[in-house]
Coordinates of C-alpha atoms in Angstrom, one line a residue:
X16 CA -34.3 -45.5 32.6
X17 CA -32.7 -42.4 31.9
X18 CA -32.5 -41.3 35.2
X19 CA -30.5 -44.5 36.3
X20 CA -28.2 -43.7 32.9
X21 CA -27.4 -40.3 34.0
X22 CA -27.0 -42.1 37.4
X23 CA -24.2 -44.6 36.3
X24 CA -22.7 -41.6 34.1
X25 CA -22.8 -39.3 37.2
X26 CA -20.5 -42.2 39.4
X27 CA -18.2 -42.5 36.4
X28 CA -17.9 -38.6 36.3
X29 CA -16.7 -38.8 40.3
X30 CA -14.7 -41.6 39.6
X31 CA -12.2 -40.1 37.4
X32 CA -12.6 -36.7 39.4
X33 CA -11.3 -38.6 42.1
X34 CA -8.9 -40.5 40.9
X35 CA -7.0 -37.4 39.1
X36 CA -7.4 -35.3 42.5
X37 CA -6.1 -38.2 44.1
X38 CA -3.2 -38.5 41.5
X39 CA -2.6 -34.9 42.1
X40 CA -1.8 -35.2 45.9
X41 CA 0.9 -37.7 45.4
X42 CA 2.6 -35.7 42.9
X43 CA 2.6 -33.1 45.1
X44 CA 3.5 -35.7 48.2
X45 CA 6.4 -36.7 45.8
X46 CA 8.1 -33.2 45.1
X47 CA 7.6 -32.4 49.3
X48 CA 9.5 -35.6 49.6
X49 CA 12.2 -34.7 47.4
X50 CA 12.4 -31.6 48.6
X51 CA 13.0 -33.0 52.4
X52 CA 15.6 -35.7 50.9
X53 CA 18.4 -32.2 51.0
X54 CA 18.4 -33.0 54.8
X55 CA 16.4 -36.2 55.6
X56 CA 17.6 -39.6 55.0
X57 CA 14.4 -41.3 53.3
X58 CA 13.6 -43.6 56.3
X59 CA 13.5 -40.8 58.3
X60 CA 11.0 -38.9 55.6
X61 CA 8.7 -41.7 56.0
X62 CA 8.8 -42.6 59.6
X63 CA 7.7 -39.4 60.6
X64 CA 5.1 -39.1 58.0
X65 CA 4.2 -42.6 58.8
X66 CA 3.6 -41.2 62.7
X67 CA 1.8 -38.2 61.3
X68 CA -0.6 -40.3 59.0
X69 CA -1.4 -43.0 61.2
X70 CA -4.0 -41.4 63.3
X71 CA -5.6 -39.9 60.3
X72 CA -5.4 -43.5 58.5
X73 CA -7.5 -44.6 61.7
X74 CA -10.1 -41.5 61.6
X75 CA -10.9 -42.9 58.0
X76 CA -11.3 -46.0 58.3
X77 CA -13.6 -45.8 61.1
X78 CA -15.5 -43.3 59.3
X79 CA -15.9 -45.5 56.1
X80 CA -16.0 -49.3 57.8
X81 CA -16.5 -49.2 61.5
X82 CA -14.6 -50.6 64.2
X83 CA -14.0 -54.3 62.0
X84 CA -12.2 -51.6 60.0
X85 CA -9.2 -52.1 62.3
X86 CA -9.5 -55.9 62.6
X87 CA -6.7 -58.4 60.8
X88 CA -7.5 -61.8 60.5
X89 CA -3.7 -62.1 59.1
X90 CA -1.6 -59.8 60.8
X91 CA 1.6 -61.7 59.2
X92 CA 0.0 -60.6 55.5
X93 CA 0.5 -57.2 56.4
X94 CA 3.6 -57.4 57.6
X95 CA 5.0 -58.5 54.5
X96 CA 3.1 -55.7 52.6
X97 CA 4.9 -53.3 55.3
X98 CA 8.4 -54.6 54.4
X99 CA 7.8 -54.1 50.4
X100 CA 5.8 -51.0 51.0
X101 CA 8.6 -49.4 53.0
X102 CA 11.2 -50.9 50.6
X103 CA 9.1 -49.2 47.8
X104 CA 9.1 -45.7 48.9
X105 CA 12.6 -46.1 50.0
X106 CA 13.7 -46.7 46.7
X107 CA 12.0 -44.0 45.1
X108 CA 12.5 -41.5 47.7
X109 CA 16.5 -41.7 47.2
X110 CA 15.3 -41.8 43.2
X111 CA 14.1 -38.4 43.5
X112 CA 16.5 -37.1 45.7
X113 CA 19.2 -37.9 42.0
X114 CA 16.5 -37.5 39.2
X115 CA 14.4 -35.1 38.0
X116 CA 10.7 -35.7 39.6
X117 CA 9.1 -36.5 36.0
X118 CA 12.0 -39.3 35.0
X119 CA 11.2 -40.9 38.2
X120 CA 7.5 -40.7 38.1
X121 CA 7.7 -41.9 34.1
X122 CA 9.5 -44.9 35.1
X123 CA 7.0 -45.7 38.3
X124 CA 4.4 -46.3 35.4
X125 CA 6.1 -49.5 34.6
X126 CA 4.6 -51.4 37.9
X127 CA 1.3 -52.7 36.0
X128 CA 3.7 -54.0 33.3
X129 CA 6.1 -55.9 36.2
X130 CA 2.6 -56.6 37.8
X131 CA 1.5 -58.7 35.1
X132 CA 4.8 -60.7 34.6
X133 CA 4.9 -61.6 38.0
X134 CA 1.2 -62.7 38.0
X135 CA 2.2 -65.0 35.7
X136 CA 5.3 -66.2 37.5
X137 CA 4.1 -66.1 41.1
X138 CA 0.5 -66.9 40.7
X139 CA 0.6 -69.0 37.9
X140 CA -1.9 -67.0 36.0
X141 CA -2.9 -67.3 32.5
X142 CA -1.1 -64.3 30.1
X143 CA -1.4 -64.4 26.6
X144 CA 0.2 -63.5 24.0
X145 CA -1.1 -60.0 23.6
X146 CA -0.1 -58.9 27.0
X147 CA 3.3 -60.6 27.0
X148 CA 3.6 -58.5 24.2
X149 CA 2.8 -55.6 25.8
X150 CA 5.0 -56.6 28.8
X151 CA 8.3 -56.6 26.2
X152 CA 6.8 -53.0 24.7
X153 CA 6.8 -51.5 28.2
X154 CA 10.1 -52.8 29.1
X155 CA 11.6 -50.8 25.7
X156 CA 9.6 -48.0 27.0
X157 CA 11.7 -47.8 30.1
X158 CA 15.1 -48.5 28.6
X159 CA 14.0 -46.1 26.1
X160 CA 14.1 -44.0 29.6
X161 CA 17.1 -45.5 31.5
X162 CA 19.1 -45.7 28.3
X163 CA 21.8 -47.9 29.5
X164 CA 25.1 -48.2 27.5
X165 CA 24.9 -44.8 26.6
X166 CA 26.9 -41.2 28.3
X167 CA 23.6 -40.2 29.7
X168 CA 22.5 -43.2 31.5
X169 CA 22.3 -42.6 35.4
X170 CA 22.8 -46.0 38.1
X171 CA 19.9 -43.4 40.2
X172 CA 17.3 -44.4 37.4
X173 CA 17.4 -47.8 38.6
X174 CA 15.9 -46.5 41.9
X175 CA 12.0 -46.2 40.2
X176 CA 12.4 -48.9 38.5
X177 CA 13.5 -51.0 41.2
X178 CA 10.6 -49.2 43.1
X179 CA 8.1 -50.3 40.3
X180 CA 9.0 -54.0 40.9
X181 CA 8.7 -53.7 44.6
X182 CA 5.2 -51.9 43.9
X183 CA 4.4 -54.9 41.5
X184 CA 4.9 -57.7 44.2
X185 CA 2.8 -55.2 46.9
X186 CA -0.4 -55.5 44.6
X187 CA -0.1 -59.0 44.1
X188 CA 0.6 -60.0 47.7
X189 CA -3.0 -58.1 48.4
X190 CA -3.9 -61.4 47.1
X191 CA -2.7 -63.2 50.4
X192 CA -4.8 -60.8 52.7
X193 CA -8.1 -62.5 54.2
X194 CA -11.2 -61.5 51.9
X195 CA -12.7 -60.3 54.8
X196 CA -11.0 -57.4 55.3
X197 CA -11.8 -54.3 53.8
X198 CA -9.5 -51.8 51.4
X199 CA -9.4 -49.2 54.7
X200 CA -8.2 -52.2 56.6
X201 CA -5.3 -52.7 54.4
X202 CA -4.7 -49.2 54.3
X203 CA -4.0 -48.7 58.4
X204 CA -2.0 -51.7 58.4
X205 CA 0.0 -50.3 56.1
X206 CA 1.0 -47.1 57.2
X207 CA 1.1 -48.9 60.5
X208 CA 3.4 -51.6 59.4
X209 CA 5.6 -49.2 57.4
X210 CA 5.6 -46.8 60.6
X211 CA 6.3 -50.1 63.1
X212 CA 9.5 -50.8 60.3
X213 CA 10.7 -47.8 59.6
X214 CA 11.0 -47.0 64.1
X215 CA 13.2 -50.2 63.9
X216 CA 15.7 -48.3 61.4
X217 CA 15.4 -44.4 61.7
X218 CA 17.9 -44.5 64.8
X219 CA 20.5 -45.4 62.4
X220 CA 19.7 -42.5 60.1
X221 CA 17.8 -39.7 62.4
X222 CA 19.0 -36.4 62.7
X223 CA 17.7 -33.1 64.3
X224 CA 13.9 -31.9 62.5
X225 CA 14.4 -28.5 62.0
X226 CA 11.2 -26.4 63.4
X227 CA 11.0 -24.8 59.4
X228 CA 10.9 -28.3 58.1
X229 CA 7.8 -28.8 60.4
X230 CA 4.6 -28.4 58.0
X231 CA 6.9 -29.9 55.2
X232 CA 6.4 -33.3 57.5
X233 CA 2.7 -32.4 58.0
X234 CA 1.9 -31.7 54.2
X235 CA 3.8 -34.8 53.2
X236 CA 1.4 -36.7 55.5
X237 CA -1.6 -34.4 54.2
X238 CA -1.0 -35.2 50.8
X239 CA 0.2 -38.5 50.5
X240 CA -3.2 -39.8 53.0
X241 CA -5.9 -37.8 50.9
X242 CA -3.9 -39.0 47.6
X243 CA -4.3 -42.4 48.5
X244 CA -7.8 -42.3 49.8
X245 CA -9.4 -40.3 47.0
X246 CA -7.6 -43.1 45.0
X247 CA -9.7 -46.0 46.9
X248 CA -12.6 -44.6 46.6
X249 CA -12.1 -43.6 42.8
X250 CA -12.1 -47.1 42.1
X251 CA -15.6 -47.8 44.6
X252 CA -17.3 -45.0 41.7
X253 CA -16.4 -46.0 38.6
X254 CA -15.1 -49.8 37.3
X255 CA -10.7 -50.2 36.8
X256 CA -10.3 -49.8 33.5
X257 CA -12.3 -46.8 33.3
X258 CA -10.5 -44.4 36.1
X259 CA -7.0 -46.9 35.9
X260 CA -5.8 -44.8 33.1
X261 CA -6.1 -41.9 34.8
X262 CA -3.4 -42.7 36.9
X263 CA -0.8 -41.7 34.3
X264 CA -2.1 -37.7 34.8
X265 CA 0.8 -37.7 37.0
X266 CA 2.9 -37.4 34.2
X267 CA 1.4 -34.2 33.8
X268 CA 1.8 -33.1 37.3
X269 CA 5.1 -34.1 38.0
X270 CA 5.9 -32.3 34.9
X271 CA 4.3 -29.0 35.5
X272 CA 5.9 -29.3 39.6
X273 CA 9.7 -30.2 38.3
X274 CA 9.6 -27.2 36.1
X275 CA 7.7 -24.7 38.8
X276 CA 10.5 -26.0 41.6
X277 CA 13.0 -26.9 40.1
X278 CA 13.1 -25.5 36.6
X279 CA 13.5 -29.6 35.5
X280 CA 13.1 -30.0 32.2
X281 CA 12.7 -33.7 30.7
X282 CA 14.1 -34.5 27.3
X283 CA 12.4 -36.0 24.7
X284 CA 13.6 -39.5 25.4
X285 CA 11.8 -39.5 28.9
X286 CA 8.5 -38.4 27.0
X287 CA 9.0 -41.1 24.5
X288 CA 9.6 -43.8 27.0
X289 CA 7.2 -42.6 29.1
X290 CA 4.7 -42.8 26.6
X291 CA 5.7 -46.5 25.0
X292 CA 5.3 -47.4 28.8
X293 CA 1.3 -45.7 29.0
X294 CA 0.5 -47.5 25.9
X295 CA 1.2 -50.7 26.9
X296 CA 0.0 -50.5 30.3
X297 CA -3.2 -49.0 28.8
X298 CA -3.2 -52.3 26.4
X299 CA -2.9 -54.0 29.4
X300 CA -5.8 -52.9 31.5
X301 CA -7.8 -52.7 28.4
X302 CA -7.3 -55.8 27.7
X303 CA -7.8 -57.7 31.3
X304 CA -10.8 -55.9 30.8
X305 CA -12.3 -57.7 28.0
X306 CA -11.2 -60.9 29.1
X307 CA -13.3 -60.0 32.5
X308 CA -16.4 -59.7 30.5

């Protein structure tokens, strides 16, 4: 009995482990991609990162789910997840090529709140009170961020946010993928689907790589893979509301990398907001929670 306690305590422990290592990587895949926006038009950023990734998107998921890893019983699903996934990052990439990395990565936190309006909305899902609530409390949190109306708002800050709502409607439409298919099957088609979109477009926008810019591209793809899988599996350890709150670490990160790089140094209203928008998305997941059990 206590052996299978310290089990389950043990799995919880890797759980968060992961999920804050995996937090960690795309904070640090977020300041190499603002740090490639000086030269690179975003599409490009993620085309070849999406080229670099594929192959190691592929090595995973035959590692973790075998060959049926790589099968789609709807290929158009995916698709459609490649279009707001690509739209997503494009977004935010030109966001943190204008803002400071922890504004944008404040306002990102907003996507569980979005996420739940547009379950209700889109799926017709059942949101009480409580949670509507918090939706409205996380939407001050990010004007408390955006600040509009006033001398310092900034027409960039709607770049995360508009990312956050693209983010929002890629979570639900997992919903429209067969339940046969595994999370590393939705992970290939994904960097394969945002690779497939962004060749269509980087012609338009592609310019010389320089040869020093070179492990910038592979570190990008490094990071951003790892930060994402450790991610997955955090959530295959531990249940959502446990390691889910762990996400907003990044704060942290992005923090700590602004100032390192950049010397950025938030004011207080992007800590404030930032932490109205936690709260509520906390409330949230805590909440879904206990309706769960």
């Amino acid at each position: 009995m206590i052996s299978a306690s310290a089990g389950v305590r043990s799995q919880v422990s890797t759980g968060i482990l992961l999920m804050c290592a995996g937090v960690a990587c795309l904070c640090v895949n977020d300041a190499i991609a603002k740090t490639l926006t000086a030269g690179y038009h975003p599409i490009q950023i993620l085309f070849v990162r999406n080229l670099i990734a594929l192959p190691i998107a592929i090595l995973i998921a035959l590692k973790m789910g075998g060959p049926p890893a790589l099968r789609s019983y709807r290929p158009a699903a995916h698709l459609l997840r490649g279009v707001l996934w690509l739209g997503a990052a494009t977004l935010f990439f030109t966001g943190l090529s204008l803002l400071e990395l922890a504004e944008a990565t404040a306002l990102i936190f907003a996507a569980p709140i979005f996420m739940t309006a547009l379950s209700a909305v889109l799926l017709r899902e059942q949101v009480g009170w409580r949670r509507w609530f918090a939706v409205v409390v996380g939407f001050v949190g990010v004007l408390i961020i955006v600040r509009p109306g006033t001398g310092t708002f900034q027409t960039a800050s709607l770049y995360p946010v508009g990312t956050a709502v693209l983010y929002a409607f890629l979570m639900i439409s997992a919903r429209w993928v067969d339940p046969r298919e595994s999370v590393w099957t939705l992970m290939v088609y994904l960097v394969g689907a945002g690779g497939l979109l962004s060749a269509v477009l980087v012609p338009f926008v592609w310019v010389d790589l320089r040869l020093e810019d070179a492990w910038l591209f592979f570190a990008i793809a490094l990071f951003g893979t790892a930060g994402i899988t450790m991610m997955t599996q955090a959530f295959r350890f531990a249940p959502a509301a446990v390691v889910a709150p762990f996400d907003y670490s990044g704060l942290i990160w992005a923090s700590v990398l602004g100032w390192l790089i950049w010397n950025e140094i938030p004011d207080l209203a992007t800590y404030i907001g930032a932490g109205v928008i936690i709260l509520s998305g906390l409330f949230i997941v805590l909440r879904e929670r206990m309706l769960e059990t």
